[in-house]
mmCIF file of C-alpha atoms in Angstrom:
data_model
loop_
_atom_site.group_PDB
_atom_site.id
_atom_site.type_symbol
_atom_site.label_atom_id
_atom_site.label_comp_id
_atom_site.label_asym_id
_atom_site.label_seq_id
_atom_site.Cartn_x
_atom_site.Cartn_y
_atom_site.Cartn_z
ATOM 1 C CA UNK P 1 -49.395 -65.852 -0.644
ATOM 2 C CA UNK P 2 -47.601 -68.393 1.506
ATOM 3 C CA UNK P 3 -43.987 -69.031 2.439
ATOM 4 C CA UNK P 4 -42.944 -72.638 3.057
ATOM 5 C CA UNK P 5 -39.561 -74.035 4.140
ATOM 6 C CA UNK P 6 -38.198 -77.558 4.200
ATOM 7 C CA UNK P 7 -34.917 -79.080 5.393
ATOM 8 C CA UNK P 8 -33.326 -82.222 3.989
ATOM 9 C CA UNK P 9 -30.256 -82.811 6.209
ATOM 10 C CA UNK P 10 -29.436 -86.119 4.494
ATOM 11 C CA UNK P 11 -28.590 -84.411 1.186
ATOM 12 C CA UNK P 12 -24.841 -83.956 1.637
ATOM 13 C CA UNK P 13 -23.234 -84.300 -1.811
ATOM 14 C CA UNK P 14 -21.088 -81.278 -2.636
ATOM 15 C CA UNK P 15 -22.497 -79.163 -5.464
ATOM 16 C CA UNK P 16 -20.496 -76.385 -7.126
ATOM 17 C CA UNK P 17 -22.749 -75.094 -9.920
ATOM 18 C CA UNK P 18 -25.940 -73.126 -9.759
ATOM 19 C CA UNK P 19 -29.036 -73.037 -11.932
ATOM 20 C CA UNK P 20 -31.924 -70.716 -12.670
ATOM 21 C CA UNK P 21 -34.865 -72.061 -14.665
ATOM 22 C CA UNK P 22 -38.492 -71.116 -15.238
ATOM 23 C CA UNK P 23 -40.593 -67.981 -15.138
ATOM 24 C CA UNK P 24 -43.125 -66.849 -12.527
ATOM 25 C CA UNK P 25 -45.904 -66.948 -15.120
ATOM 26 C CA UNK P 26 -49.385 -68.362 -14.672
ATOM 27 C CA UNK P 27 -49.144 -72.120 -13.927
ATOM 28 C CA UNK P 28 -45.357 -71.963 -13.834
ATOM 29 C CA UNK P 29 -42.591 -71.093 -11.388
ATOM 30 C CA UNK P 30 -38.914 -70.203 -11.192
ATOM 31 C CA UNK P 31 -36.263 -72.253 -9.435
ATOM 32 C CA UNK P 32 -32.959 -70.942 -8.160
ATOM 33 C CA UNK P 33 -30.683 -73.785 -7.169
ATOM 34 C CA UNK P 34 -27.288 -73.036 -5.624
ATOM 35 C CA UNK P 35 -24.684 -74.726 -3.410
ATOM 36 C CA UNK P 36 -25.539 -74.611 0.290
ATOM 37 C CA UNK P 37 -22.836 -73.196 2.565
ATOM 38 C CA UNK P 38 -23.976 -75.494 5.390
ATOM 39 C CA UNK P 39 -24.476 -79.249 5.358
ATOM 40 C CA UNK P 40 -27.750 -80.610 4.002
ATOM 41 C CA UNK P 41 -30.311 -79.070 1.680
ATOM 42 C CA UNK P 42 -32.815 -76.288 2.339
ATOM 43 C CA UNK P 43 -35.903 -75.317 0.374
ATOM 44 C CA UNK P 44 -37.593 -71.905 0.461
ATOM 45 C CA UNK P 45 -40.895 -71.584 -1.367
ATOM 46 C CA UNK P 46 -42.904 -68.447 -2.025
ATOM 47 C CA UNK P 47 -46.196 -69.342 -3.654
ATOM 48 C CA UNK P 48 -49.178 -67.202 -4.545
ATOM 49 C CA UNK P 49 -51.507 -70.181 -3.968
ATOM 50 C CA UNK P 50 -52.273 -70.918 -0.302
ATOM 51 C CA UNK P 51 -52.990 -74.227 1.405
ATOM 52 C CA UNK P 52 -50.882 -76.687 -0.599
ATOM 53 C CA UNK P 53 -48.121 -77.286 1.972
ATOM 54 C CA UNK P 54 -48.715 -81.044 1.934
ATOM 55 C CA UNK P 55 -48.468 -81.227 -1.845
ATOM 56 C CA UNK P 56 -45.167 -79.298 -1.779
ATOM 57 C CA UNK P 57 -43.876 -81.629 0.949
ATOM 58 C CA UNK P 58 -44.811 -84.711 -1.109
ATOM 59 C CA UNK P 59 -43.088 -83.319 -4.236
ATOM 60 C CA UNK P 60 -39.872 -82.488 -2.357
ATOM 61 C CA UNK P 61 -39.838 -85.783 -0.451
ATOM 62 C CA UNK P 62 -39.940 -87.539 -3.798
ATOM 63 C CA UNK P 63 -37.325 -85.181 -5.320
ATOM 64 C CA UNK P 64 -34.879 -85.699 -2.434
ATOM 65 C CA UNK P 65 -35.408 -89.473 -2.521
ATOM 66 C CA UNK P 66 -33.350 -89.366 -5.754
ATOM 67 C CA UNK P 67 -31.314 -86.163 -5.445
ATOM 68 C CA UNK P 68 -28.716 -85.871 -2.674
ATOM 69 C CA UNK P 69 -27.031 -82.512 -3.427
ATOM 70 C CA UNK P 70 -26.369 -80.058 -0.573
ATOM 71 C CA UNK P 71 -28.188 -77.146 -2.166
ATOM 72 C CA UNK P 72 -30.407 -74.211 -1.365
ATOM 73 C CA UNK P 73 -33.492 -74.135 -3.523
ATOM 74 C CA UNK P 74 -35.509 -70.950 -3.827
ATOM 75 C CA UNK P 75 -38.866 -71.125 -5.569
ATOM 76 C CA UNK P 76 -41.196 -68.357 -6.662
ATOM 77 C CA UNK P 77 -44.419 -70.008 -7.724
ATOM 78 C CA UNK P 78 -47.439 -68.757 -9.654
ATOM 79 C CA UNK P 79 -49.582 -71.880 -9.388
ATOM 80 C CA UNK P 80 -47.463 -74.629 -10.973
ATOM 81 C CA UNK P 81 -49.008 -78.108 -10.673
ATOM 82 C CA UNK P 82 -46.994 -80.773 -8.775
ATOM 83 C CA UNK P 83 -46.033 -82.311 -12.130
ATOM 84 C CA UNK P 84 -44.675 -79.001 -13.431
ATOM 85 C CA UNK P 85 -42.825 -78.423 -10.147
ATOM 86 C CA UNK P 86 -41.010 -81.749 -10.448
ATOM 87 C CA UNK P 87 -40.169 -81.065 -14.111
ATOM 88 C CA UNK P 88 -38.711 -77.640 -13.248
ATOM 89 C CA UNK P 89 -36.657 -79.206 -10.437
ATOM 90 C CA UNK P 90 -35.344 -81.900 -12.771
ATOM 91 C CA UNK P 91 -34.515 -79.223 -15.345
ATOM 92 C CA UNK P 92 -32.499 -77.328 -12.716
ATOM 93 C CA UNK P 93 -30.630 -80.516 -11.778
ATOM 94 C CA UNK P 94 -29.899 -81.096 -15.465
ATOM 95 C CA UNK P 95 -28.279 -77.638 -15.639
ATOM 96 C CA UNK P 96 -25.981 -78.177 -12.640
ATOM 97 C CA UNK P 97 -25.000 -81.672 -13.686
ATOM 98 C CA UNK P 98 -24.194 -80.829 -17.291
ATOM 99 C CA UNK U 1 -48.883 -86.461 -54.035
ATOM 100 C CA UNK U 2 -48.735 -82.800 -53.288
ATOM 101 C CA UNK U 3 -45.859 -80.617 -54.390
ATOM 102 C CA UNK U 4 -42.852 -80.625 -52.018
ATOM 103 C CA UNK U 5 -43.441 -78.678 -48.843
ATOM 104 C CA UNK U 6 -42.025 -75.179 -49.079
ATOM 105 C CA UNK U 7 -42.147 -74.360 -45.407
ATOM 106 C CA UNK U 8 -38.926 -76.091 -44.354
ATOM 107 C CA UNK U 9 -37.217 -72.724 -43.773
ATOM 108 C CA UNK U 10 -40.080 -71.784 -41.510
ATOM 109 C CA UNK U 11 -39.944 -75.065 -39.624
ATOM 110 C CA UNK U 12 -36.152 -75.089 -39.307
ATOM 111 C CA UNK U 13 -35.763 -71.487 -38.253
ATOM 112 C CA UNK U 14 -34.945 -70.647 -34.647
ATOM 113 C CA UNK U 15 -38.030 -68.825 -33.439
ATOM 114 C CA UNK U 16 -37.354 -65.646 -31.484
ATOM 115 C CA UNK U 17 -40.844 -65.435 -29.990
ATOM 116 C CA UNK U 18 -40.538 -68.893 -28.453
ATOM 117 C CA UNK U 19 -37.455 -67.817 -26.462
ATOM 118 C CA UNK U 20 -37.837 -66.342 -22.988
ATOM 119 C CA UNK U 21 -36.585 -62.812 -22.351
ATOM 120 C CA UNK U 22 -33.103 -63.890 -21.223
ATOM 121 C CA UNK U 23 -32.541 -66.151 -24.239
ATOM 122 C CA UNK U 24 -33.862 -63.431 -26.557
ATOM 123 C CA UNK U 25 -31.393 -60.900 -25.188
ATOM 124 C CA UNK U 26 -28.494 -63.379 -25.309
ATOM 125 C CA UNK U 27 -29.266 -64.294 -28.923
ATOM 126 C CA UNK U 28 -28.432 -60.739 -30.053
ATOM 127 C CA UNK U 29 -24.831 -60.658 -28.833
ATOM 128 C CA UNK U 30 -21.600 -61.802 -30.411
ATOM 129 C CA UNK U 31 -20.751 -65.268 -29.122
ATOM 130 C CA UNK U 32 -18.936 -65.247 -25.783
ATOM 131 C CA UNK U 33 -18.930 -61.452 -25.324
ATOM 132 C CA UNK U 34 -21.819 -60.958 -22.933
ATOM 133 C CA UNK U 35 -22.601 -61.133 -19.251
ATOM 134 C CA UNK U 36 -25.739 -60.501 -17.263
ATOM 135 C CA UNK U 37 -25.879 -57.628 -14.780
ATOM 136 C CA UNK U 38 -28.005 -57.771 -11.598
ATOM 137 C CA UNK U 39 -29.052 -61.321 -12.444
ATOM 138 C CA UNK U 40 -31.503 -63.618 -10.671
ATOM 139 C CA UNK U 41 -28.950 -64.758 -8.067
ATOM 140 C CA UNK U 42 -28.627 -61.148 -6.857
ATOM 141 C CA UNK U 43 -32.282 -61.600 -5.907
ATOM 142 C CA UNK U 44 -33.356 -57.996 -6.224
ATOM 143 C CA UNK U 45 -37.091 -58.630 -6.184
ATOM 144 C CA UNK U 46 -40.041 -56.288 -6.057
ATOM 145 C CA UNK U 47 -40.707 -55.424 -2.406
ATOM 146 C CA UNK U 48 -44.328 -54.565 -3.241
ATOM 147 C CA UNK U 49 -45.753 -57.715 -4.847
ATOM 148 C CA UNK U 50 -45.465 -59.978 -1.771
ATOM 149 C CA UNK U 51 -47.386 -57.409 0.283
ATOM 150 C CA UNK U 52 -50.222 -57.862 -2.190
ATOM 151 C CA UNK U 53 -50.102 -61.650 -2.140
ATOM 152 C CA UNK U 54 -48.253 -62.078 -5.434
ATOM 153 C CA UNK U 55 -45.081 -64.150 -5.791
ATOM 154 C CA UNK U 56 -42.208 -61.964 -7.027
ATOM 155 C CA UNK U 57 -39.508 -62.998 -9.525
ATOM 156 C CA UNK U 58 -35.809 -62.974 -8.650
ATOM 157 C CA UNK U 59 -34.936 -60.626 -11.550
ATOM 158 C CA UNK U 60 -38.253 -58.716 -11.369
ATOM 159 C CA UNK U 61 -38.906 -59.694 -14.975
ATOM 160 C CA UNK U 62 -36.125 -57.419 -16.277
ATOM 161 C CA UNK U 63 -32.949 -58.881 -17.739
ATOM 162 C CA UNK U 64 -29.910 -56.669 -18.349
ATOM 163 C CA UNK U 65 -27.088 -58.016 -20.514
ATOM 164 C CA UNK U 66 -23.916 -56.189 -21.502
ATOM 165 C CA UNK U 67 -21.685 -57.280 -24.344
ATOM 166 C CA UNK U 68 -20.835 -56.658 -27.989
ATOM 167 C CA UNK U 69 -23.128 -56.611 -30.993
ATOM 168 C CA UNK U 70 -21.371 -56.710 -34.359
ATOM 169 C CA UNK U 71 -18.176 -55.803 -32.506
ATOM 170 C CA UNK U 72 -19.639 -52.669 -30.860
ATOM 171 C CA UNK U 73 -20.386 -52.302 -27.150
ATOM 172 C CA UNK U 74 -24.086 -52.656 -26.394
ATOM 173 C CA UNK U 75 -26.489 -53.332 -23.572
ATOM 174 C CA UNK U 76 -29.761 -55.226 -23.945
ATOM 175 C CA UNK U 77 -32.630 -54.745 -21.521
ATOM 176 C CA UNK U 78 -35.393 -57.322 -21.876
ATOM 177 C CA UNK U 79 -38.796 -57.525 -20.212
ATOM 178 C CA UNK U 80 -40.190 -60.993 -19.569
ATOM 179 C CA UNK U 81 -43.748 -60.930 -20.887
ATOM 180 C CA UNK U 82 -44.770 -64.057 -18.964
ATOM 181 C CA UNK U 83 -44.129 -62.446 -15.559
ATOM 182 C CA UNK U 84 -46.880 -59.995 -14.607
ATOM 183 C CA UNK U 85 -47.447 -59.176 -18.286
ATOM 184 C CA UNK U 86 -43.928 -57.775 -18.599
ATOM 185 C CA UNK U 87 -45.030 -54.840 -16.479
ATOM 186 C CA UNK U 88 -42.584 -52.216 -15.273
ATOM 187 C CA UNK U 89 -42.301 -51.748 -11.521
ATOM 188 C CA UNK U 90 -39.866 -50.040 -9.183
ATOM 189 C CA UNK U 91 -37.071 -52.605 -9.520
ATOM 190 C CA UNK U 92 -37.416 -53.433 -13.219
ATOM 191 C CA UNK U 93 -37.720 -49.705 -14.001
ATOM 192 C CA UNK U 94 -34.616 -48.890 -11.958
ATOM 193 C CA UNK U 95 -32.655 -51.653 -13.715
ATOM 194 C CA UNK U 96 -33.588 -50.281 -17.126
ATOM 195 C CA UNK U 97 -32.861 -46.657 -16.164
ATOM 196 C CA UNK U 98 -29.499 -47.552 -14.619
ATOM 197 C CA UNK U 99 -28.491 -49.580 -17.683
ATOM 198 C CA UNK U 100 -29.392 -46.698 -20.019
ATOM 199 C CA UNK U 101 -27.546 -44.206 -17.792
ATOM 200 C CA UNK U 102 -24.399 -46.354 -17.741
ATOM 201 C CA UNK U 103 -24.557 -46.717 -21.531
ATOM 202 C CA UNK U 104 -24.902 -42.921 -21.814
ATOM 203 C CA UNK U 105 -21.957 -42.405 -19.461
ATOM 204 C CA UNK U 106 -19.760 -44.757 -21.522
ATOM 205 C CA UNK U 107 -20.948 -43.133 -24.751
ATOM 206 C CA UNK U 108 -20.187 -39.623 -23.459
ATOM 207 C CA UNK U 109 -16.724 -40.855 -22.505
ATOM 208 C CA UNK U 110 -16.170 -41.846 -26.139
ATOM 209 C CA UNK U 111 -17.137 -45.529 -25.976
ATOM 210 C CA UNK U 112 -20.364 -45.487 -27.950
ATOM 211 C CA UNK U 113 -22.714 -48.036 -26.334
ATOM 212 C CA UNK U 114 -26.017 -48.811 -28.039
ATOM 213 C CA UNK U 115 -29.044 -49.966 -26.054
ATOM 214 C CA UNK U 116 -31.444 -52.646 -27.261
ATOM 215 C CA UNK U 117 -34.797 -52.702 -25.497
ATOM 216 C CA UNK U 118 -36.828 -55.893 -25.819
ATOM 217 C CA UNK U 119 -40.284 -54.740 -24.879
ATOM 218 C CA UNK U 120 -42.979 -57.325 -24.196
ATOM 219 C CA UNK U 121 -45.002 -55.318 -21.787
ATOM 220 C CA UNK U 122 -48.441 -54.040 -20.900
ATOM 221 C CA UNK U 123 -46.801 -50.950 -19.388
ATOM 222 C CA UNK U 124 -46.841 -49.856 -15.767
ATOM 223 C CA UNK U 125 -47.322 -52.597 -13.150
ATOM 224 C CA UNK U 126 -50.635 -51.721 -11.522
ATOM 225 C CA UNK U 127 -49.520 -53.089 -8.127
ATOM 226 C CA UNK U 128 -46.705 -50.498 -8.102
ATOM 227 C CA UNK U 129 -48.659 -47.818 -9.903
ATOM 228 C CA UNK U 130 -46.938 -44.556 -8.937
ATOM 229 C CA UNK U 131 -43.463 -46.072 -8.841
ATOM 230 C CA UNK U 132 -44.067 -47.622 -12.250
ATOM 231 C CA UNK U 133 -45.206 -44.304 -13.676
ATOM 232 C CA UNK U 134 -42.135 -42.596 -12.213
ATOM 233 C CA UNK U 135 -40.006 -45.371 -13.738
ATOM 234 C CA UNK U 136 -41.452 -44.712 -17.198
ATOM 235 C CA UNK U 137 -40.561 -41.021 -16.876
ATOM 236 C CA UNK U 138 -37.023 -41.887 -15.774
ATOM 237 C CA UNK U 139 -36.566 -44.445 -18.566
ATOM 238 C CA UNK U 140 -37.703 -41.924 -21.186
ATOM 239 C CA UNK U 141 -35.411 -39.186 -19.916
ATOM 240 C CA UNK U 142 -32.465 -41.609 -19.800
ATOM 241 C CA UNK U 143 -33.253 -42.861 -23.320
ATOM 242 C CA UNK U 144 -33.373 -39.263 -24.563
ATOM 243 C CA UNK U 145 -29.896 -38.650 -23.147
ATOM 244 C CA UNK U 146 -28.438 -41.846 -24.611
ATOM 245 C CA UNK U 147 -29.953 -41.454 -28.081
ATOM 246 C CA UNK U 148 -27.899 -38.303 -28.688
ATOM 247 C CA UNK U 149 -24.748 -40.441 -28.519
ATOM 248 C CA UNK U 150 -25.726 -43.963 -29.507
ATOM 249 C CA UNK U 151 -28.782 -45.631 -31.029
ATOM 250 C CA UNK U 152 -31.577 -46.853 -28.778
ATOM 251 C CA UNK U 153 -33.128 -49.834 -30.562
ATOM 252 C CA UNK U 154 -36.492 -51.291 -29.576
ATOM 253 C CA UNK U 155 -37.603 -54.802 -30.513
ATOM 254 C CA UNK U 156 -41.252 -55.729 -30.193
ATOM 255 C CA UNK U 157 -41.432 -59.368 -31.235
ATOM 256 C CA UNK U 158 -44.624 -60.587 -29.561
ATOM 257 C CA UNK U 159 -46.738 -62.083 -28.479
ATOM 258 C CA UNK U 160 -47.468 -59.765 -25.536
ATOM 259 C CA UNK U 161 -46.788 -56.634 -27.575
ATOM 260 C CA UNK U 162 -45.808 -53.247 -26.228
ATOM 261 C CA UNK U 163 -48.437 -51.013 -24.674
ATOM 262 C CA UNK U 164 -49.009 -48.291 -22.118
ATOM 263 C CA UNK U 165 -46.136 -46.194 -20.810
ATOM 264 C CA UNK U 166 -43.574 -48.481 -22.402
ATOM 265 C CA UNK U 167 -45.000 -47.758 -25.868
ATOM 266 C CA UNK U 168 -43.797 -44.193 -25.270
ATOM 267 C CA UNK U 169 -40.319 -45.616 -24.672
ATOM 268 C CA UNK U 170 -40.587 -47.438 -28.005
ATOM 269 C CA UNK U 171 -41.708 -44.115 -29.488
ATOM 270 C CA UNK U 172 -38.591 -42.200 -28.409
ATOM 271 C CA UNK U 173 -36.196 -44.923 -29.542
ATOM 272 C CA UNK U 174 -33.978 -44.435 -32.588
ATOM 273 C CA UNK U 175 -35.129 -47.589 -34.389
ATOM 274 C CA UNK U 176 -38.012 -49.964 -33.783
ATOM 275 C CA UNK U 177 -37.945 -53.536 -35.084
ATOM 276 C CA UNK U 178 -41.187 -55.519 -35.162
ATOM 277 C CA UNK U 179 -42.476 -58.884 -36.314
ATOM 278 C CA UNK U 180 -45.854 -59.485 -37.921
ATOM 279 C CA UNK U 181 -46.966 -61.132 -34.661
ATOM 280 C CA UNK U 182 -46.092 -58.085 -32.544
ATOM 281 C CA UNK U 183 -48.390 -55.258 -31.541
ATOM 282 C CA UNK U 184 -47.524 -51.722 -30.540
ATOM 283 C CA UNK U 185 -49.961 -49.149 -29.207
ATOM 284 C CA UNK U 186 -50.555 -46.684 -26.382
ATOM 285 C CA UNK U 187 -53.801 -48.200 -25.107
ATOM 286 C CA UNK U 188 -54.189 -51.936 -25.413
ATOM 287 C CA UNK U 189 -57.275 -53.271 -27.209
ATOM 288 C CA UNK U 190 -58.899 -54.509 -23.988
ATOM 289 C CA UNK U 191 -58.418 -51.159 -22.302
ATOM 290 C CA UNK U 192 -60.053 -49.339 -25.236
ATOM 291 C CA UNK U 193 -62.951 -51.785 -25.243
ATOM 292 C CA UNK U 194 -63.400 -51.448 -21.494
ATOM 293 C CA UNK U 195 -63.344 -47.645 -21.583
ATOM 294 C CA UNK U 196 -65.246 -46.949 -24.808
ATOM 295 C CA UNK U 197 -67.368 -50.028 -25.395
ATOM 296 C CA UNK U 198 -67.275 -52.977 -27.739
ATOM 297 C CA UNK U 199 -68.785 -50.887 -30.578
ATOM 298 C CA UNK U 200 -65.691 -48.703 -30.496
ATOM 299 C CA UNK U 201 -63.142 -51.516 -30.409
ATOM 300 C CA UNK U 202 -63.799 -55.255 -30.209
ATOM 301 C CA UNK U 203 -60.698 -56.683 -28.535
ATOM 302 C CA UNK U 204 -61.690 -60.240 -29.519
ATOM 303 C CA UNK U 205 -61.511 -59.316 -33.230
ATOM 304 C CA UNK U 206 -57.940 -60.387 -33.836
ATOM 305 C CA UNK U 207 -57.906 -59.374 -37.513
ATOM 306 C CA UNK U 208 -58.968 -55.844 -36.564
ATOM 307 C CA UNK U 209 -56.513 -55.600 -33.663
ATOM 308 C CA UNK U 210 -53.547 -56.725 -35.765
ATOM 309 C CA UNK U 211 -54.615 -54.526 -38.678
ATOM 310 C CA UNK U 212 -54.314 -51.525 -36.361
ATOM 311 C CA UNK U 213 -51.642 -52.432 -33.773
ATOM 312 C CA UNK U 214 -49.763 -55.103 -35.708
ATOM 313 C CA UNK U 215 -46.161 -54.906 -36.887
ATOM 314 C CA UNK U 216 -47.077 -54.767 -40.562
ATOM 315 C CA UNK U 217 -49.290 -51.706 -40.106
ATOM 316 C CA UNK U 218 -46.836 -49.955 -37.761
ATOM 317 C CA UNK U 219 -43.935 -50.427 -40.158
ATOM 318 C CA UNK U 220 -46.231 -49.617 -43.113
ATOM 319 C CA UNK U 221 -47.049 -46.278 -41.507
ATOM 320 C CA UNK U 222 -43.419 -45.549 -40.676
ATOM 321 C CA UNK U 223 -44.082 -45.650 -36.939
ATOM 322 C CA UNK U 224 -41.676 -48.578 -36.719
ATOM 323 C CA UNK U 225 -38.654 -49.135 -38.951
ATOM 324 C CA UNK U 226 -38.291 -52.757 -39.906
ATOM 325 C CA UNK U 227 -40.577 -55.722 -40.206
ATOM 326 C CA UNK U 228 -38.616 -58.899 -39.570
ATOM 327 C CA UNK U 229 -39.693 -62.525 -39.583
ATOM 328 C CA UNK U 230 -39.894 -64.424 -36.295
ATOM 329 C CA UNK U 231 -36.358 -65.761 -36.720
ATOM 330 C CA UNK U 232 -33.643 -65.195 -34.099
ATOM 331 C CA UNK U 233 -30.879 -64.891 -36.729
ATOM 332 C CA UNK U 234 -32.803 -62.355 -38.805
ATOM 333 C CA UNK U 235 -33.683 -60.281 -35.752
ATOM 334 C CA UNK U 236 -30.049 -60.333 -34.580
ATOM 335 C CA UNK U 237 -28.995 -59.205 -38.084
ATOM 336 C CA UNK U 238 -31.540 -56.365 -38.017
ATOM 337 C CA UNK U 239 -30.187 -55.256 -34.634
ATOM 338 C CA UNK U 240 -26.585 -55.328 -35.919
ATOM 339 C CA UNK U 241 -27.673 -53.168 -38.892
ATOM 340 C CA UNK U 242 -29.301 -50.660 -36.559
ATOM 341 C CA UNK U 243 -26.237 -50.537 -34.302
ATOM 342 C CA UNK U 244 -24.037 -49.862 -37.345
ATOM 343 C CA UNK U 245 -26.355 -47.164 -38.692
ATOM 344 C CA UNK U 246 -25.717 -45.251 -35.507
ATOM 345 C CA UNK U 247 -27.697 -42.241 -34.370
ATOM 346 C CA UNK U 248 -30.280 -41.185 -36.994
ATOM 347 C CA UNK U 249 -30.168 -37.625 -38.363
ATOM 348 C CA UNK U 250 -33.561 -36.935 -36.923
ATOM 349 C CA UNK U 251 -35.547 -39.038 -34.484
ATOM 350 C CA UNK U 252 -39.261 -39.577 -35.092
ATOM 351 C CA UNK U 253 -40.171 -37.624 -31.970
ATOM 352 C CA UNK U 254 -38.212 -34.615 -33.251
ATOM 353 C CA UNK U 255 -40.523 -34.377 -36.272
ATOM 354 C CA UNK U 256 -43.548 -32.958 -34.499
ATOM 355 C CA UNK U 257 -44.662 -30.721 -37.382
ATOM 356 C CA UNK U 258 -44.526 -33.566 -39.894
ATOM 357 C CA UNK U 259 -46.776 -35.816 -37.830
ATOM 358 C CA UNK U 260 -49.094 -33.005 -36.814
ATOM 359 C CA UNK U 261 -49.606 -32.166 -40.488
ATOM 360 C CA UNK U 262 -50.248 -35.803 -41.342
ATOM 361 C CA UNK U 263 -52.904 -36.119 -38.666
ATOM 362 C CA UNK U 264 -54.495 -32.829 -39.755
ATOM 363 C CA UNK U 265 -54.625 -34.059 -43.350
ATOM 364 C CA UNK U 266 -56.615 -37.208 -42.550
ATOM 365 C CA UNK U 267 -60.146 -37.291 -43.921
ATOM 366 C CA UNK U 268 -62.195 -38.138 -40.833
ATOM 367 C CA UNK U 269 -65.615 -37.556 -42.430
ATOM 368 C CA UNK U 270 -66.044 -41.324 -42.552
ATOM 369 C CA UNK U 271 -64.520 -44.189 -40.575
ATOM 370 C CA UNK U 272 -60.997 -44.812 -41.886
ATOM 371 C CA UNK U 273 -60.037 -48.460 -42.197
ATOM 372 C CA UNK U 274 -56.440 -49.495 -41.476
ATOM 373 C CA UNK U 275 -55.436 -49.962 -45.154
ATOM 374 C CA UNK U 276 -56.838 -46.541 -46.130
ATOM 375 C CA UNK U 277 -55.119 -45.000 -43.136
ATOM 376 C CA UNK U 278 -51.784 -46.322 -44.303
ATOM 377 C CA UNK U 279 -52.436 -44.984 -47.795
ATOM 378 C CA UNK U 280 -53.588 -41.529 -46.648
ATOM 379 C CA UNK U 281 -50.687 -41.382 -44.220
ATOM 380 C CA UNK U 282 -48.165 -42.074 -46.978
ATOM 381 C CA UNK U 283 -49.772 -39.574 -49.388
ATOM 382 C CA UNK U 284 -51.269 -36.831 -47.249
ATOM 383 C CA UNK U 285 -53.548 -34.370 -49.041
ATOM 384 C CA UNK U 286 -52.449 -30.773 -48.898
ATOM 385 C CA UNK U 287 -49.147 -31.551 -47.210
ATOM 386 C CA UNK U 288 -46.102 -30.247 -49.039
ATOM 387 C CA UNK U 289 -43.644 -33.104 -49.100
#
């Protein structure tokens, strides 16, 4: 198991809603997305698969190139592929922007 | 061309099995009456999984929702089968016990509160073995207290099924609702195969497994109460019926002599197949009915 954290200080848009999507089942993950009390966005990942820090970084760099919300994102991951991770993140954004 | 397709009801229905545990629990309540207790944002996770290199889940795979079903107060406790096989650990067990205890407290105070348990579980979480076993004991004792005042209704919809310690919880409940896809049993097929060999029980033989553990057989033998299609509306209706029926005159687990006599009456001189078992069970030889 590995814990990974990222900061995206440029994401400053105020967010008021929160979202919870996904299940920590094989090949899947859960995302908790909520407003950040400080400026910028923070990401906290707990994954049962070690050694994929660079892949996580690439996925979040891409995600925050489009999304600018000041949020805290908590992820519990049971081996989701980068594609699934991005889909879950987009699903969470869909919930808060409904 | 072929005759018109007759499966449109099947295609258009809202599947219950395809919902996750939270959506299943929500689908049972009267619109706009429910709220979740100790939800994912409270982040009460298992403290034991991370120590063993396993990612936890923010609700520990146990969803507790309080609201009204058919106008009556009720609490639903759902296990998420996709997370660690729906297993019961320290946190998920404590959530279920506390919910049952609060329902019992309300019921004793005159506000009858039914509990609906949505069990998709392999039983005790092996990573939290002793705590999980203790949780099963606590859940059963809390269910036994509540069922004196208000019905405890178990739903096993599938596809995980309900096995191990949690099958005992299903056993002590007032009513059990199953689908044809669901399975209910103390030892799961793979456990029996592993312990007694493939000659005893071939867990890859799906027809055999469902003929023994499946919803149709369980309801057919009277070990579960209603067989409902995989349809969220029909399952919600079955739950409302059970809530309205209230506490049964006699729970299954209070009829020890009846079941003992039925087991004693079985002809075990040859291997009994599931259909014969159901028949012999319904018409036991030498048992005064």
